[in-house]
């Protein structure tokens, strides 16, 4: 495994001279900022299997930033090829200075770039992910998104849409870009199979003050939603066509959550709209649970308690 990781690092570094960079950053998250992903680039390049971290490959050194949960694990899994560093030291990182560091803008937010790297180094945006260039990762085609019954979630999605519309009107906003997939899932009462541990549908959502919804995802993922007439075919925009879609819209004020919106999407949006950086209001909306959600949460805790009690009883019998 150690030899394989060295080979991969060597292949990655082979791109540095061509791109005029001194290093490249690989985060744990994917394009949807999920810590659990089918596209684990960090593990591919470092062998580190924890749920959070950043690898920075330089011309002569490699750093792996992890938090306190993973220092021993990271040392065991990656220590032969990486210097393991506490996660907090990546903020305004001064372990290396005056270098040109390459990043994929689809997997970083503007906040992360500013917080972690800009003080002491220059960032170069590289549109093609360099790990994907050397890793021919064949991810199985995604299963289709599906809807949850309103009797399960306790509130029809149309009521949720009205809440969001009223928020835009009250705050004099023309649009909102819902970048967090879990918030798009809450708004439309949909789920998916894109995450190995949670029913997250990998998508983004564009919404305006006229209640027009556009889902940014692959069309094949939304076939069930189209069939049940929750959305129409012309409300689906493939990610590669997002820039063209944005350019077709009227100018206006758009809310963008800079904690979950990638640098790539933010750059596209700010060329057309007046970007207002605020927390997505859906986080607040979904924090207030309705009666059905409260009932289901209580039932979940009861089942969890029974399962844990059975497990403890079984352990004591051994």
Tab-separated table of C-alpha atoms in Angstrom:
chain	number	residue	atom	x	y	z
A	1	UNK	CA	0.000	0.000	0.000
A	2	UNK	CA	2.853	2.373	0.879
A	3	UNK	CA	4.427	1.825	-2.542
A	4	UNK	CA	1.085	2.440	-4.270
A	5	UNK	CA	0.576	5.759	-2.432
A	6	UNK	CA	4.087	6.885	-3.411
A	7	UNK	CA	3.283	6.116	-7.056
A	8	UNK	CA	0.087	8.134	-6.901
A	9	UNK	CA	1.840	11.113	-5.331
A	10	UNK	CA	4.491	10.907	-8.025
A	11	UNK	CA	1.825	10.961	-10.758
A	12	UNK	CA	0.134	13.948	-9.119
A	13	UNK	CA	3.406	15.901	-8.872
A	14	UNK	CA	4.080	15.250	-12.545
A	15	UNK	CA	1.376	17.868	-13.266
A	16	UNK	CA	2.949	20.636	-11.160
A	17	UNK	CA	5.420	21.976	-13.703
A	18	UNK	CA	2.869	21.971	-16.519
A	19	UNK	CA	0.391	23.932	-14.397
A	20	UNK	CA	3.022	26.174	-12.819
A	21	UNK	CA	2.093	25.250	-9.234
A	22	UNK	CA	4.129	24.225	-6.184
A	23	UNK	CA	1.446	22.155	-4.521
A	24	UNK	CA	-2.087	20.812	-4.601
A	25	UNK	CA	-4.782	20.473	-1.922
A	26	UNK	CA	-7.075	17.461	-1.532
A	27	UNK	CA	-9.954	17.720	0.972
A	28	UNK	CA	-12.035	14.846	2.312
A	29	UNK	CA	-15.321	16.260	1.009
A	30	UNK	CA	-16.717	15.908	-2.492
A	31	UNK	CA	-18.523	18.504	-4.648
A	32	UNK	CA	-21.523	18.367	-2.293
A	33	UNK	CA	-19.394	18.898	0.828
A	34	UNK	CA	-20.312	15.557	2.303
A	35	UNK	CA	-17.786	14.022	4.688
A	36	UNK	CA	-18.917	10.556	3.595
A	37	UNK	CA	-18.610	10.214	-0.148
A	38	UNK	CA	-18.301	7.582	-2.835
A	39	UNK	CA	-15.542	9.729	-4.320
A	40	UNK	CA	-12.971	9.627	-1.495
A	41	UNK	CA	-10.049	11.436	-3.111
A	42	UNK	CA	-8.283	11.975	0.216
A	43	UNK	CA	-8.121	8.257	0.918
A	44	UNK	CA	-6.945	7.574	-2.623
A	45	UNK	CA	-3.915	9.863	-2.277
A	46	UNK	CA	-3.077	9.309	1.402
A	47	UNK	CA	-4.653	6.021	2.559
A	48	UNK	CA	-6.300	8.012	5.382
A	49	UNK	CA	-9.841	6.715	5.978
A	50	UNK	CA	-11.130	9.192	8.586
A	51	UNK	CA	-14.166	11.402	7.985
A	52	UNK	CA	-12.371	14.788	7.961
A	53	UNK	CA	-9.024	16.143	6.803
A	54	UNK	CA	-6.948	17.869	4.146
A	55	UNK	CA	-3.876	16.619	2.300
A	56	UNK	CA	-1.428	19.081	0.791
A	57	UNK	CA	1.077	17.656	-1.669
A	58	UNK	CA	4.096	19.900	-2.264
A	59	UNK	CA	7.079	19.352	-4.530
A	60	UNK	CA	9.176	17.811	-1.746
A	61	UNK	CA	6.842	17.442	1.253
A	62	UNK	CA	3.375	16.127	2.041
A	63	UNK	CA	1.130	17.325	4.865
A	64	UNK	CA	-2.011	15.670	6.227
A	65	UNK	CA	-4.165	17.885	8.458
A	66	UNK	CA	-6.517	15.995	10.817
A	67	UNK	CA	-8.329	16.773	14.064
A	68	UNK	CA	-7.698	15.198	17.475
A	69	UNK	CA	-9.901	12.181	16.774
A	70	UNK	CA	-7.600	10.956	14.042
A	71	UNK	CA	-3.982	11.754	14.948
A	72	UNK	CA	-3.090	8.152	15.866
A	73	UNK	CA	-5.105	6.677	13.019
A	74	UNK	CA	-3.573	9.076	10.497
A	75	UNK	CA	-0.074	8.232	11.711
A	76	UNK	CA	-0.744	4.522	11.241
A	77	UNK	CA	-2.452	4.822	7.861
A	78	UNK	CA	-0.470	7.652	6.245
A	79	UNK	CA	2.541	8.491	8.416
A	80	UNK	CA	5.080	6.939	6.077
A	81	UNK	CA	4.259	9.414	3.320
A	82	UNK	CA	2.840	12.432	5.171
A	83	UNK	CA	3.693	14.729	8.040
A	84	UNK	CA	0.622	14.595	10.287
A	85	UNK	CA	-0.416	18.046	11.498
A	86	UNK	CA	-3.196	19.186	13.854
A	87	UNK	CA	-6.181	20.513	11.930
A	88	UNK	CA	-6.192	23.953	13.592
A	89	UNK	CA	-2.764	24.713	12.108
A	90	UNK	CA	-4.218	24.827	8.609
A	91	UNK	CA	-5.802	28.208	9.478
A	92	UNK	CA	-3.542	30.869	7.932
A	93	UNK	CA	-1.106	28.020	7.398
A	94	UNK	CA	2.512	29.119	7.802
A	95	UNK	CA	4.132	25.685	7.450
A	96	UNK	CA	4.901	26.776	3.896
A	97	UNK	CA	5.056	30.273	2.432
A	98	UNK	CA	5.112	32.121	-0.872
A	99	UNK	CA	4.017	29.089	-2.888
A	100	UNK	CA	1.453	28.726	-5.655
A	101	UNK	CA	-1.092	26.174	-4.459
A	102	UNK	CA	-3.568	24.586	-6.861
A	103	UNK	CA	-7.162	23.881	-5.878
A	104	UNK	CA	-10.289	22.516	-7.534
A	105	UNK	CA	-12.899	25.298	-7.012
A	106	UNK	CA	-15.751	22.781	-7.050
A	107	UNK	CA	-14.708	21.291	-3.685
A	108	UNK	CA	-13.761	24.436	-1.743
A	109	UNK	CA	-15.782	27.394	-0.524
A	110	UNK	CA	-14.437	30.927	-0.817
A	111	UNK	CA	-14.403	31.053	3.018
A	112	UNK	CA	-12.139	28.011	3.238
A	113	UNK	CA	-9.674	29.372	0.686
A	114	UNK	CA	-9.464	32.723	2.440
A	115	UNK	CA	-9.206	31.190	5.913
A	116	UNK	CA	-6.693	28.456	5.138
A	117	UNK	CA	-4.353	29.534	2.382
A	118	UNK	CA	-4.509	33.116	1.140
A	119	UNK	CA	-2.495	34.836	3.884
A	120	UNK	CA	0.872	33.264	3.086
A	121	UNK	CA	0.418	31.715	-0.362
A	122	UNK	CA	-1.083	32.303	-3.792
A	123	UNK	CA	-4.035	30.158	-4.884
A	124	UNK	CA	-4.397	29.000	-8.462
A	125	UNK	CA	-7.777	27.676	-9.595
A	126	UNK	CA	-7.547	24.478	-11.627
A	127	UNK	CA	-10.876	23.478	-13.147
A	128	UNK	CA	-10.004	19.818	-13.751
A	129	UNK	CA	-9.514	17.842	-10.561
A	130	UNK	CA	-5.980	16.465	-10.609
A	131	UNK	CA	-6.876	13.410	-8.525
A	132	UNK	CA	-9.584	12.467	-11.009
A	133	UNK	CA	-7.000	12.791	-13.775
A	134	UNK	CA	-4.916	9.982	-12.262
A	135	UNK	CA	-7.741	7.991	-10.614
A	136	UNK	CA	-10.134	6.384	-13.040
A	137	UNK	CA	-12.752	5.946	-10.337
A	138	UNK	CA	-15.832	4.224	-11.680
A	139	UNK	CA	-18.733	5.338	-9.497
A	140	UNK	CA	-21.880	3.311	-10.104
A	141	UNK	CA	-24.735	5.284	-11.711
A	142	UNK	CA	-26.886	6.988	-9.082
A	143	UNK	CA	-30.326	5.641	-8.310
A	144	UNK	CA	-33.225	7.997	-8.863
A	145	UNK	CA	-34.365	10.499	-6.236
A	146	UNK	CA	-37.674	9.683	-4.556
A	147	UNK	CA	-40.349	11.643	-2.689
A	148	UNK	CA	-41.426	11.197	0.901
A	149	UNK	CA	-45.155	11.115	1.631
A	150	UNK	CA	-46.403	14.287	3.338
A	151	UNK	CA	-47.917	12.076	6.078
A	152	UNK	CA	-44.373	10.960	6.946
A	153	UNK	CA	-42.753	14.416	6.910
A	154	UNK	CA	-45.813	16.210	8.279
A	155	UNK	CA	-45.821	19.115	5.852
A	156	UNK	CA	-46.514	19.354	2.143
A	157	UNK	CA	-43.582	20.667	0.125
A	158	UNK	CA	-45.769	23.438	-1.326
A	159	UNK	CA	-46.130	24.967	2.147
A	160	UNK	CA	-42.366	24.873	2.536
A	161	UNK	CA	-41.963	26.579	-0.837
A	162	UNK	CA	-44.323	29.340	0.349
A	163	UNK	CA	-42.186	29.875	3.471
A	164	UNK	CA	-39.097	30.335	1.347
A	165	UNK	CA	-40.909	32.645	-1.065
A	166	UNK	CA	-42.113	34.829	1.831
A	167	UNK	CA	-38.572	34.999	3.190
A	168	UNK	CA	-37.252	36.260	-0.161
A	169	UNK	CA	-40.003	38.880	-0.398
A	170	UNK	CA	-39.464	40.073	3.173
A	171	UNK	CA	-35.713	40.427	2.633
A	172	UNK	CA	-36.011	41.972	-0.838
A	173	UNK	CA	-34.230	39.090	-2.521
A	174	UNK	CA	-34.907	37.928	-6.061
A	175	UNK	CA	-33.259	34.521	-5.844
A	176	UNK	CA	-31.693	31.980	-3.526
A	177	UNK	CA	-29.146	29.323	-4.459
A	178	UNK	CA	-29.696	26.349	-2.138
A	179	UNK	CA	-26.262	24.754	-2.255
A	180	UNK	CA	-26.609	22.234	0.607
A	181	UNK	CA	-28.233	19.045	-0.773
A	182	UNK	CA	-29.898	18.276	2.574
A	183	UNK	CA	-31.716	21.630	2.383
A	184	UNK	CA	-32.937	20.971	-1.149
A	185	UNK	CA	-34.101	17.564	0.143
A	186	UNK	CA	-36.035	19.196	3.004
A	187	UNK	CA	-37.678	21.788	0.762
A	188	UNK	CA	-38.994	19.300	-1.800
A	189	UNK	CA	-39.476	16.351	0.599
A	190	UNK	CA	-37.130	14.213	-1.483
A	191	UNK	CA	-34.354	11.755	-0.679
A	192	UNK	CA	-31.725	9.817	-2.644
A	193	UNK	CA	-29.009	7.173	-2.584
A	194	UNK	CA	-25.912	9.265	-3.361
A	195	UNK	CA	-24.390	9.119	0.111
A	196	UNK	CA	-23.232	5.803	1.624
A	197	UNK	CA	-24.610	6.627	5.105
A	198	UNK	CA	-27.479	9.100	4.638
A	199	UNK	CA	-30.357	9.338	2.124
A	200	UNK	CA	-28.940	12.521	0.589
A	201	UNK	CA	-29.890	13.385	-3.016
A	202	UNK	CA	-26.839	15.023	-4.599
A	203	UNK	CA	-28.304	18.186	-6.079
A	204	UNK	CA	-28.519	21.953	-5.714
A	205	UNK	CA	-31.583	24.141	-6.091
A	206	UNK	CA	-32.206	27.553	-7.657
A	207	UNK	CA	-35.347	29.354	-6.464
A	208	UNK	CA	-36.836	32.768	-7.232
A	209	UNK	CA	-39.377	35.119	-5.662
A	210	UNK	CA	-42.063	33.853	-8.077
A	211	UNK	CA	-41.741	30.355	-6.553
A	212	UNK	CA	-40.010	28.965	-9.639
A	213	UNK	CA	-37.885	25.947	-8.767
A	214	UNK	CA	-34.922	24.664	-10.760
A	215	UNK	CA	-33.094	21.539	-9.633
A	216	UNK	CA	-29.414	21.328	-10.577
A	217	UNK	CA	-28.712	17.653	-11.080
A	218	UNK	CA	-28.470	14.959	-13.726
A	219	UNK	CA	-31.776	14.445	-15.496
A	220	UNK	CA	-31.713	10.685	-14.916
A	221	UNK	CA	-31.716	11.289	-11.154
A	222	UNK	CA	-34.985	13.233	-11.316
A	223	UNK	CA	-37.056	10.872	-13.480
A	224	UNK	CA	-39.358	9.786	-10.624
A	225	UNK	CA	-39.935	13.406	-9.585
A	226	UNK	CA	-40.880	14.276	-13.168
A	227	UNK	CA	-43.165	11.240	-13.458
A	228	UNK	CA	-45.082	12.243	-10.327
A	229	UNK	CA	-45.243	15.840	-11.645
A	230	UNK	CA	-43.442	17.375	-8.696
A	231	UNK	CA	-41.178	19.113	-11.208
A	232	UNK	CA	-41.093	19.324	-14.993
A	233	UNK	CA	-38.282	18.353	-17.325
A	234	UNK	CA	-37.489	22.017	-18.047
A	235	UNK	CA	-36.924	22.535	-14.310
A	236	UNK	CA	-33.881	20.258	-14.399
A	237	UNK	CA	-30.536	21.807	-15.255
A	238	UNK	CA	-27.486	19.601	-15.732
A	239	UNK	CA	-24.495	20.941	-13.730
A	240	UNK	CA	-22.501	21.530	-16.937
A	241	UNK	CA	-25.279	23.821	-18.204
A	242	UNK	CA	-25.578	25.875	-15.024
A	243	UNK	CA	-23.516	28.814	-16.271
A	244	UNK	CA	-25.671	29.134	-19.395
A	245	UNK	CA	-28.818	28.958	-17.270
A	246	UNK	CA	-27.583	31.717	-14.930
A	247	UNK	CA	-26.749	33.979	-17.869
A	248	UNK	CA	-30.332	33.626	-19.099
A	249	UNK	CA	-31.785	35.079	-15.885
A	250	UNK	CA	-32.496	38.726	-15.093
A	251	UNK	CA	-30.083	40.567	-12.815
A	252	UNK	CA	-31.015	40.768	-9.154
A	253	UNK	CA	-30.120	40.003	-5.555
A	254	UNK	CA	-29.331	36.359	-4.745
A	255	UNK	CA	-28.759	34.766	-1.362
A	256	UNK	CA	-25.768	32.413	-1.244
A	257	UNK	CA	-24.645	30.445	1.804
A	258	UNK	CA	-20.868	30.737	1.679
A	259	UNK	CA	-20.453	27.768	4.067
A	260	UNK	CA	-21.860	25.287	1.555
A	261	UNK	CA	-21.592	27.002	-1.832
A	262	UNK	CA	-18.481	26.055	-3.774
A	263	UNK	CA	-16.088	28.686	-5.042
A	264	UNK	CA	-16.932	27.507	-8.563
A	265	UNK	CA	-20.669	28.154	-8.210
A	266	UNK	CA	-20.119	31.410	-6.332
A	267	UNK	CA	-17.894	32.728	-9.128
A	268	UNK	CA	-20.588	31.930	-11.709
A	269	UNK	CA	-23.336	33.588	-9.664
A	270	UNK	CA	-21.482	36.785	-8.801
A	271	UNK	CA	-20.805	37.540	-12.475
A	272	UNK	CA	-24.568	37.861	-13.018
A	273	UNK	CA	-26.145	38.717	-9.668
A	274	UNK	CA	-25.588	40.855	-6.612
A	275	UNK	CA	-24.532	38.096	-4.216
A	276	UNK	CA	-25.771	38.389	-0.608
A	277	UNK	CA	-23.771	36.032	1.640
A	278	UNK	CA	-26.027	34.810	4.440
A	279	UNK	CA	-26.923	31.544	6.099
A	280	UNK	CA	-29.503	29.575	4.144
A	281	UNK	CA	-32.863	30.246	5.932
A	282	UNK	CA	-33.830	26.606	5.409
A	283	UNK	CA	-31.551	25.692	8.321
A	284	UNK	CA	-33.867	27.721	10.567
A	285	UNK	CA	-37.083	26.485	8.929
A	286	UNK	CA	-36.202	22.832	9.386
A	287	UNK	CA	-35.029	23.330	12.987
A	288	UNK	CA	-38.664	23.900	14.025
A	289	UNK	CA	-40.191	20.425	14.064
A	290	UNK	CA	-43.848	19.776	13.303
A	291	UNK	CA	-46.010	17.291	15.277
A	292	UNK	CA	-45.322	14.421	12.886
A	293	UNK	CA	-41.555	14.948	13.052
A	294	UNK	CA	-41.635	15.125	16.858
A	295	UNK	CA	-43.672	11.910	17.051
A	296	UNK	CA	-41.295	10.109	14.679
A	297	UNK	CA	-38.254	11.327	16.629
A	298	UNK	CA	-39.738	9.949	19.875
A	299	UNK	CA	-40.428	6.595	18.178
A	300	UNK	CA	-36.867	6.506	16.835
A	301	UNK	CA	-35.436	7.051	20.328
A	302	UNK	CA	-37.635	4.280	21.734
A	303	UNK	CA	-36.461	1.833	19.065
A	304	UNK	CA	-32.860	2.930	19.554
A	305	UNK	CA	-33.187	2.454	23.318
A	306	UNK	CA	-34.608	-1.050	22.896
A	307	UNK	CA	-31.819	-2.006	20.458
A	308	UNK	CA	-29.122	-0.684	22.826
A	309	UNK	CA	-30.664	-2.457	25.827
A	310	UNK	CA	-30.758	-5.756	23.907
A	311	UNK	CA	-27.145	-5.279	22.874
A	312	UNK	CA	-25.947	-4.548	26.441
A	313	UNK	CA	-27.895	-7.575	27.742
A	314	UNK	CA	-26.291	-9.768	25.057
A	315	UNK	CA	-22.790	-8.474	25.936
A	316	UNK	CA	-23.301	-9.245	29.635
A	317	UNK	CA	-24.331	-12.809	28.827
A	318	UNK	CA	-21.077	-13.546	27.004
